[in-house]
mmCIF file of C-alpha atoms in Angstrom:
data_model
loop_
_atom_site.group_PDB
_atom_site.id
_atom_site.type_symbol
_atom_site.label_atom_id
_atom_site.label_comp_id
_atom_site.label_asym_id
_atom_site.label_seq_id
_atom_site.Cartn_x
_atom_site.Cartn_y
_atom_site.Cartn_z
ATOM 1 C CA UNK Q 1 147.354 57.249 108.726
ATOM 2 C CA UNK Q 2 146.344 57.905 105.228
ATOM 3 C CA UNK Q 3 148.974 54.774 104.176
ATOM 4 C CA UNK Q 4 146.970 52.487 106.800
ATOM 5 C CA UNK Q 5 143.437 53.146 105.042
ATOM 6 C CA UNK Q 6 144.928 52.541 101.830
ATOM 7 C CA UNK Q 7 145.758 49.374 102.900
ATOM 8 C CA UNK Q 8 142.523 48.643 104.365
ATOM 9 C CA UNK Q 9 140.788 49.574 101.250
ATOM 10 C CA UNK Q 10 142.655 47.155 99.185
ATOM 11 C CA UNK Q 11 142.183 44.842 101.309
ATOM 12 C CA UNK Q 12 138.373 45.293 101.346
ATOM 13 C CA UNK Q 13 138.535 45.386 97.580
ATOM 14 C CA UNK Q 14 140.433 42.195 97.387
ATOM 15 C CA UNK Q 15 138.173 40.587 99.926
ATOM 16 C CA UNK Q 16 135.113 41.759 97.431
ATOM 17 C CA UNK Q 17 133.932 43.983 99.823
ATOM 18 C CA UNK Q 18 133.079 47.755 98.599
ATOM 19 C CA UNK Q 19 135.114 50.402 100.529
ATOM 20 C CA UNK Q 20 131.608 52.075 100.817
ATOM 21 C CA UNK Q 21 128.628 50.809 101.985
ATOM 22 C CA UNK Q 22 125.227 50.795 100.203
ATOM 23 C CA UNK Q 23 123.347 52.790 102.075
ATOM 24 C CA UNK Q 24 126.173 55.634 102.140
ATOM 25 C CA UNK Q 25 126.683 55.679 98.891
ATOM 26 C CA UNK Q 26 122.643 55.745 98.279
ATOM 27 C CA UNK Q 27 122.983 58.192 101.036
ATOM 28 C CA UNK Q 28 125.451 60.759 98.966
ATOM 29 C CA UNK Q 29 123.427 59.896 96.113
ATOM 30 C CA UNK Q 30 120.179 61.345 97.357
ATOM 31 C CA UNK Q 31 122.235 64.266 99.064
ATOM 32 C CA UNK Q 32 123.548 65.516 95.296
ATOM 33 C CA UNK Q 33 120.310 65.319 93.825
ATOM 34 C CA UNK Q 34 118.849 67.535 96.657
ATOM 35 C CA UNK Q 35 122.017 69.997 96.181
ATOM 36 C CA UNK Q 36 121.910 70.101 92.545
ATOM 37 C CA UNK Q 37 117.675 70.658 92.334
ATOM 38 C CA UNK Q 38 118.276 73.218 95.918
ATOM 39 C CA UNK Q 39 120.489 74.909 93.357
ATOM 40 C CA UNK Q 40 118.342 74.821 90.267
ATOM 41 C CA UNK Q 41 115.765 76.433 91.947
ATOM 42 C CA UNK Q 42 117.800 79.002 93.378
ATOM 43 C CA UNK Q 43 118.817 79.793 90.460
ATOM 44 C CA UNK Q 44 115.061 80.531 89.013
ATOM 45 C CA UNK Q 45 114.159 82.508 92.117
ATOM 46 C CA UNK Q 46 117.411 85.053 91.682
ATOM 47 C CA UNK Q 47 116.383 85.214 88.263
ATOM 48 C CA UNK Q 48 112.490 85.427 88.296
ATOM 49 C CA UNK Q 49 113.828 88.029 91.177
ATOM 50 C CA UNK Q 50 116.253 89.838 88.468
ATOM 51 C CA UNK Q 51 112.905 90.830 86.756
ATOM 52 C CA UNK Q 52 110.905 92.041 89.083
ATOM 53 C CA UNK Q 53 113.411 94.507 90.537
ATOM 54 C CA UNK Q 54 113.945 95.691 87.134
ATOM 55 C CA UNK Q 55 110.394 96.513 86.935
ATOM 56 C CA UNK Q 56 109.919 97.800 90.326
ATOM 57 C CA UNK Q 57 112.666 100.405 88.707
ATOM 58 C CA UNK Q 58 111.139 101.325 86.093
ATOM 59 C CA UNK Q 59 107.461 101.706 88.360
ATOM 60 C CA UNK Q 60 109.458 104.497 90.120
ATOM 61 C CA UNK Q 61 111.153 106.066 88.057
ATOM 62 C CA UNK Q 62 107.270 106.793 86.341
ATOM 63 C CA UNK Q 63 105.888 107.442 89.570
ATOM 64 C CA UNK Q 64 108.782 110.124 90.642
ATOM 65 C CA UNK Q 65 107.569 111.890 86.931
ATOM 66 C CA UNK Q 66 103.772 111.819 87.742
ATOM 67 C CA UNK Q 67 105.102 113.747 91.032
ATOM 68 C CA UNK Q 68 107.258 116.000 89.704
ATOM 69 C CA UNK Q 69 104.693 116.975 86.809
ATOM 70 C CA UNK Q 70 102.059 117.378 89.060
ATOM 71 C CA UNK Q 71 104.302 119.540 91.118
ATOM 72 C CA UNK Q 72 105.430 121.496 87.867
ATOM 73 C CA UNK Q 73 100.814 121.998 86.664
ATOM 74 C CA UNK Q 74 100.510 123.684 90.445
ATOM 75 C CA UNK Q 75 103.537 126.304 89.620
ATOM 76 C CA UNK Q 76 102.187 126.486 86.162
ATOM 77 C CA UNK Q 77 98.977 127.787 86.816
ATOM 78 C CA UNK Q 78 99.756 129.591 90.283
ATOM 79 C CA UNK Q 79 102.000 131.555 87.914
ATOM 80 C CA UNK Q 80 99.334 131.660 85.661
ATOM 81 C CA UNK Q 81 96.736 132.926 87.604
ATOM 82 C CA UNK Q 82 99.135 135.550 89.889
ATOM 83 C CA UNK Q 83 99.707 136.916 86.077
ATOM 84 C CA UNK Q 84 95.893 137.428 84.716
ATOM 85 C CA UNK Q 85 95.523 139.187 88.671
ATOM 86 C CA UNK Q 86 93.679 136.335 90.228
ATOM 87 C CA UNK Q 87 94.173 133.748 92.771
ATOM 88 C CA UNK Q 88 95.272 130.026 92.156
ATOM 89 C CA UNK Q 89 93.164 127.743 94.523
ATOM 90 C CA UNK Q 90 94.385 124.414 94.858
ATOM 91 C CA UNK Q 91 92.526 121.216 94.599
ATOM 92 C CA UNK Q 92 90.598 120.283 97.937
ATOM 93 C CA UNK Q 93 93.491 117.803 99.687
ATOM 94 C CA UNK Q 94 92.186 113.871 99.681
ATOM 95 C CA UNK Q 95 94.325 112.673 102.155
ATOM 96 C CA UNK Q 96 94.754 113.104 105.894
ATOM 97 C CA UNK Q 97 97.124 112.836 108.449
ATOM 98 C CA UNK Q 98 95.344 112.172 111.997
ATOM 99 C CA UNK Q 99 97.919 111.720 115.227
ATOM 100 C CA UNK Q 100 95.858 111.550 118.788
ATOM 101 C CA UNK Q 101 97.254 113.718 120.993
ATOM 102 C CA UNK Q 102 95.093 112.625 124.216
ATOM 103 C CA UNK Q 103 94.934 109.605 126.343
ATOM 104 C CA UNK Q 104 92.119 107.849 127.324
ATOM 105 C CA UNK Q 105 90.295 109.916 130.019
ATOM 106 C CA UNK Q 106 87.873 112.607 130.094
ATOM 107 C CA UNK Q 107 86.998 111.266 126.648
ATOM 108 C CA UNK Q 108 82.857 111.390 125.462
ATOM 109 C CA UNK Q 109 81.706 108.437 124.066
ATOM 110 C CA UNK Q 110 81.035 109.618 120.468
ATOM 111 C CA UNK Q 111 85.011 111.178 119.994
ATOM 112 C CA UNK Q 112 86.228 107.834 122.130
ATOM 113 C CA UNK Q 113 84.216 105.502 119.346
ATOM 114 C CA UNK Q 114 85.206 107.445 116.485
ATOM 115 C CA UNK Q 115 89.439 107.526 117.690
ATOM 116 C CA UNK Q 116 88.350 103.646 117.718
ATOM 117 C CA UNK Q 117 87.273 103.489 114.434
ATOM 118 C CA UNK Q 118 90.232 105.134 113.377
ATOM 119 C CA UNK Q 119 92.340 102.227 115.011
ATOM 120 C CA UNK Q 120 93.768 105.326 117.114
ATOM 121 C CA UNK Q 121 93.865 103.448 120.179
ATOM 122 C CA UNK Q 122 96.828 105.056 122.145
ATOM 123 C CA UNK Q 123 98.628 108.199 122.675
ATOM 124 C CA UNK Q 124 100.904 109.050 119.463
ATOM 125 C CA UNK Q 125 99.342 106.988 117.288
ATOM 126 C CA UNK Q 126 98.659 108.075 113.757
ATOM 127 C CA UNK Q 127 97.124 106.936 110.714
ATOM 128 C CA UNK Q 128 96.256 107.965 107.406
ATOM 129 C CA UNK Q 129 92.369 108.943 106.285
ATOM 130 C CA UNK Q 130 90.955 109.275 103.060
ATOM 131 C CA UNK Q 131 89.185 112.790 103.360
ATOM 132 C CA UNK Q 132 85.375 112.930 102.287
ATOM 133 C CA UNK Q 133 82.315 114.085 103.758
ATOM 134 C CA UNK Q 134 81.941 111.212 106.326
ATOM 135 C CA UNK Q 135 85.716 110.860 107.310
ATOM 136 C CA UNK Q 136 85.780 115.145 107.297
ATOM 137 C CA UNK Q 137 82.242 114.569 109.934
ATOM 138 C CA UNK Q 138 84.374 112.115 111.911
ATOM 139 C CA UNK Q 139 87.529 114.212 112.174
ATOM 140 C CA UNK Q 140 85.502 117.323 113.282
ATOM 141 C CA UNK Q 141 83.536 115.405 116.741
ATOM 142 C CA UNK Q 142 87.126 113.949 117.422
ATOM 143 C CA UNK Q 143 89.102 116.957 117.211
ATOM 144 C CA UNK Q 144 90.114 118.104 120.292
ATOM 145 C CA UNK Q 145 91.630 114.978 121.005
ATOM 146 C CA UNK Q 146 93.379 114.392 117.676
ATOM 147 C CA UNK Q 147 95.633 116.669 115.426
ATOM 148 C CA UNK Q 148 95.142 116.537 111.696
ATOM 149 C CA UNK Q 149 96.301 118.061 108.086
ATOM 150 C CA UNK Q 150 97.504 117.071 104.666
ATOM 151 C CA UNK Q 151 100.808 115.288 103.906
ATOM 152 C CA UNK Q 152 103.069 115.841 101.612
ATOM 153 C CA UNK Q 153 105.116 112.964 99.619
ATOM 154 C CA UNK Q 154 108.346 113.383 102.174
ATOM 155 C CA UNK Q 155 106.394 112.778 105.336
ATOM 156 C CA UNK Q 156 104.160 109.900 103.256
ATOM 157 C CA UNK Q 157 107.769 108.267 101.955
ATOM 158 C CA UNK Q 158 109.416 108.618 105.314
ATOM 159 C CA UNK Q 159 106.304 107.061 107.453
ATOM 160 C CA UNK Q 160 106.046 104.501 105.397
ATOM 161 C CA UNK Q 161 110.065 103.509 104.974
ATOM 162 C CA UNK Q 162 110.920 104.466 108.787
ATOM 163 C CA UNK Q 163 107.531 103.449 111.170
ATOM 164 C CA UNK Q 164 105.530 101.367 108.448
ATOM 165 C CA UNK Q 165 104.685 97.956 109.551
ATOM 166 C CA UNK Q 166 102.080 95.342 108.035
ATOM 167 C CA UNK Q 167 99.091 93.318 108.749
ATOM 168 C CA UNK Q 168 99.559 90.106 108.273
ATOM 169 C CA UNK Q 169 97.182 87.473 109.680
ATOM 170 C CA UNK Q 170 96.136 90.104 111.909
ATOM 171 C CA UNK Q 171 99.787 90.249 113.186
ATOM 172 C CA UNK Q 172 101.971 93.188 113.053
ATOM 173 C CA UNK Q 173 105.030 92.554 110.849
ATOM 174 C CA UNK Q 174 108.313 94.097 109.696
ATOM 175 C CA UNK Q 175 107.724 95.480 106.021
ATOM 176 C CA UNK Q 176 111.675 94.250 105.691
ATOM 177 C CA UNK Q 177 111.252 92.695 101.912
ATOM 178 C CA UNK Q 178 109.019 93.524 99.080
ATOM 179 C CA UNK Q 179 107.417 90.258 99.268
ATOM 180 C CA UNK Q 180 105.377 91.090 102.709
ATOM 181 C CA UNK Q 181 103.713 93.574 100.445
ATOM 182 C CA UNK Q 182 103.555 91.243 97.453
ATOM 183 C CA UNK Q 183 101.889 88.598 99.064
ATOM 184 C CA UNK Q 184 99.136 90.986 101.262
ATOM 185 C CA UNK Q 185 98.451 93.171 98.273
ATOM 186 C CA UNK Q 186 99.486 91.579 94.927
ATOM 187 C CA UNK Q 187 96.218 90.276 93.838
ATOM 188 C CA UNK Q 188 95.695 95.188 93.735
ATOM 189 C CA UNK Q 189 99.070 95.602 91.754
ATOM 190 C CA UNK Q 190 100.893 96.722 94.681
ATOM 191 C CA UNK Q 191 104.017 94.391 95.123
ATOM 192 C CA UNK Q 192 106.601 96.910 96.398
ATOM 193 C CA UNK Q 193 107.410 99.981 98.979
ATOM 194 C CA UNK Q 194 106.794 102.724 95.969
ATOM 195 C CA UNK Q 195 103.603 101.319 94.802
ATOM 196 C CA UNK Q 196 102.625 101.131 98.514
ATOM 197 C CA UNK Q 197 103.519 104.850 98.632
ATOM 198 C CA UNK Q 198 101.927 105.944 95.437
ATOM 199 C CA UNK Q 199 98.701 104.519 96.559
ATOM 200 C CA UNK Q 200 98.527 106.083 99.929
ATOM 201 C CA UNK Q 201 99.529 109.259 98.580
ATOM 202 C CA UNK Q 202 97.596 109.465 95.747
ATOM 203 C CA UNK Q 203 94.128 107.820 97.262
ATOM 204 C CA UNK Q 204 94.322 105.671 94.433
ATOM 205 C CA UNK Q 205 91.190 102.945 93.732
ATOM 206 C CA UNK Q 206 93.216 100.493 96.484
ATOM 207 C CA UNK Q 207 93.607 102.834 99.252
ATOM 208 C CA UNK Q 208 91.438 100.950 101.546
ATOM 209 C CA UNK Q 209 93.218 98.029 101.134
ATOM 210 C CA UNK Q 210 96.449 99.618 101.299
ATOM 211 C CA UNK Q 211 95.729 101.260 104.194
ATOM 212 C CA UNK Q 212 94.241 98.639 105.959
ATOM 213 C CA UNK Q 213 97.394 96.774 105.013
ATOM 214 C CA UNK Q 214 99.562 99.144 107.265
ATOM 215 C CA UNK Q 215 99.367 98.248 110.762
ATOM 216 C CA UNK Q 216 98.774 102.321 112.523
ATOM 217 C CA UNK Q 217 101.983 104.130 113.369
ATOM 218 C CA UNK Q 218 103.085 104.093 116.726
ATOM 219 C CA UNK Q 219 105.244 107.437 116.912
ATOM 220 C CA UNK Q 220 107.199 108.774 119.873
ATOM 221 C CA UNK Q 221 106.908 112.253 121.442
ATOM 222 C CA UNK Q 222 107.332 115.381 119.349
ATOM 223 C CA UNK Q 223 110.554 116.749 120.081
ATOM 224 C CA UNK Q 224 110.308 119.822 121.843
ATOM 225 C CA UNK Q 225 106.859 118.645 123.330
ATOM 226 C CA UNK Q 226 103.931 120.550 122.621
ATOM 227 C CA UNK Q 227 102.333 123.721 122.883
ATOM 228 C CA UNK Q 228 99.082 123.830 124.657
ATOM 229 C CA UNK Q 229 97.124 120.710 124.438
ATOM 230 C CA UNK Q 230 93.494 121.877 125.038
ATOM 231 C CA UNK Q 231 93.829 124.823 122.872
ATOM 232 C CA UNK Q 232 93.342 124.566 118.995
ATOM 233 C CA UNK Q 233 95.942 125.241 116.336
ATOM 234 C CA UNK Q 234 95.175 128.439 114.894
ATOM 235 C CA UNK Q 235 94.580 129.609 118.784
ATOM 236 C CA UNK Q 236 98.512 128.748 119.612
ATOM 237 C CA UNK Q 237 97.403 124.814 120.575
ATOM 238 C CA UNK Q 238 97.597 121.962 118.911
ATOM 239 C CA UNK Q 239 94.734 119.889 118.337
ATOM 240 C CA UNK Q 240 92.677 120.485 115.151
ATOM 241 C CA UNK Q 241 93.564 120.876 111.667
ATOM 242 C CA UNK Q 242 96.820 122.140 110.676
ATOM 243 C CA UNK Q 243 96.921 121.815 107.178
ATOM 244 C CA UNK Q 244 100.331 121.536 105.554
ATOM 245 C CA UNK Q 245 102.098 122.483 108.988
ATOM 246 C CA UNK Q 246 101.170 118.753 109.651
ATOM 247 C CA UNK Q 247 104.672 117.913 107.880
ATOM 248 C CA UNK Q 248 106.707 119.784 110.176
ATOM 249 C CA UNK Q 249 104.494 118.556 113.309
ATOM 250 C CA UNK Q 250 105.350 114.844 111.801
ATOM 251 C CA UNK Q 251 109.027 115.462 111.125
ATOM 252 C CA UNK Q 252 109.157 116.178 114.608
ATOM 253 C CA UNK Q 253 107.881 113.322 115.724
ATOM 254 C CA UNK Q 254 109.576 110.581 113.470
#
């Protein structure tokens, strides 16, 4: 076969005909040049892509010493204070947990409004609230129907990483590549997962944004249910504020 299109070709050749047409060869041209500039450009986005992971790096390693620091102060002067025969009081908590615990009957317009507000629309669903003297109003008319308390950086890290989705156009997306942040919340500083998490956690100045970034968390049941729904917390039920026993209730649920 391969002896026959030699032959051919010779032929061609001898004939003054190109073995090749024009318009293949422009053809295979055009195809190289779009291979070759497909490739330069590759090339820039794995290494303008290089940079930015080394920097996201270095982001968290600083981040995971502000926490740990932080951690160390609260030790420091818990220590401090048990010593001099007082008590350490901790800073008033700035961030909130709120899960809804009740579906949608038997529910008085103000609580039913406020769950709304929250974007707390179905049973399970959670979200995170910046804690001040309106949100701390709101969270008291809703809460029988809603459980509440303060997270800690596990339960923020592992919401985020295993439930978190994004807002995008209005649309709920998978938060499966930096860039879904980048894009939503660059113009804040925010362009990956850990600066995500340090701003939720932290209530930095972007918190609303962030927030409002992360589509709410739709979480299943708590495993090994609950224990009395229309009782509060501290009376052996569960709706209310639990404080740090939040992170447990969470764990449990994630």
């Amino acid at each position: 076969g391969n002896f026959t299109t030699l032959l051919y070709t010779i032929k061609f050749e001898e004939m003054g005909v190109p073995a090749k047409p024009a318009s293949l060869v422009k053809k295979e041209t055009r195809a190289a040049e779009i291979a070759t500039k497909k490739s330069a450009a590759a090339k820039k986005v794995a290494a303008l892509k290089a940079v930015r992971q080394k920097e996201i790096i270095k982001r968290t390693a600083k981040y995971y010493k502000q926490y740990e620091a932080a951690d160390r102060e609260e030790i420091r002067l818990s220590r401090e204070a048990k010593a001099n025969g007082n008590y350490y009081v901790p800073a008033e908590a700035k961030l909130a947990f709120v899960v809804r615990l009740r579906g949608v009957n038997n529910i008085p317009p103000k609580p039913r409004k406020i769950m709304k507000l929250l974007r707390l629309k179905q049973i399970n669903n959670g979200v995170f609230v910046k804690l001040n003297k309106a949100s701390k109003e709101m969270l008291r008319i809703a809460e029988p129907y809603i459980a509440y308390g303060y997270p800690n950086l596990k339960t923020v890290r592992e919401l985020i990483y295993k439930r978190g989705f994004g807002k995008v156009n209005g649309e709920r997306v998978v938060i499966n590549d930096n860039s879904v942040i980048e894009q939503a919340l660059g113009k804040y500083g925010i362009v990956c997962m850990e600066d995500l998490i340090h701003e939720i956690f932290t209530v930095g100045p972007h918190f609303k944004q962030a927030n409002n970034f992360l589509w709410h968390f739709k979480l299943p049941c708590a495993r090994g249910g609950l224990r009395k729904i229309n009782n509060h917390f501290v009376e052996g039920g569960d709706f209310g504020n639990r404080e740090h026993f939040i992170n447990s209730f969470v764990r449990r649920m994630n």
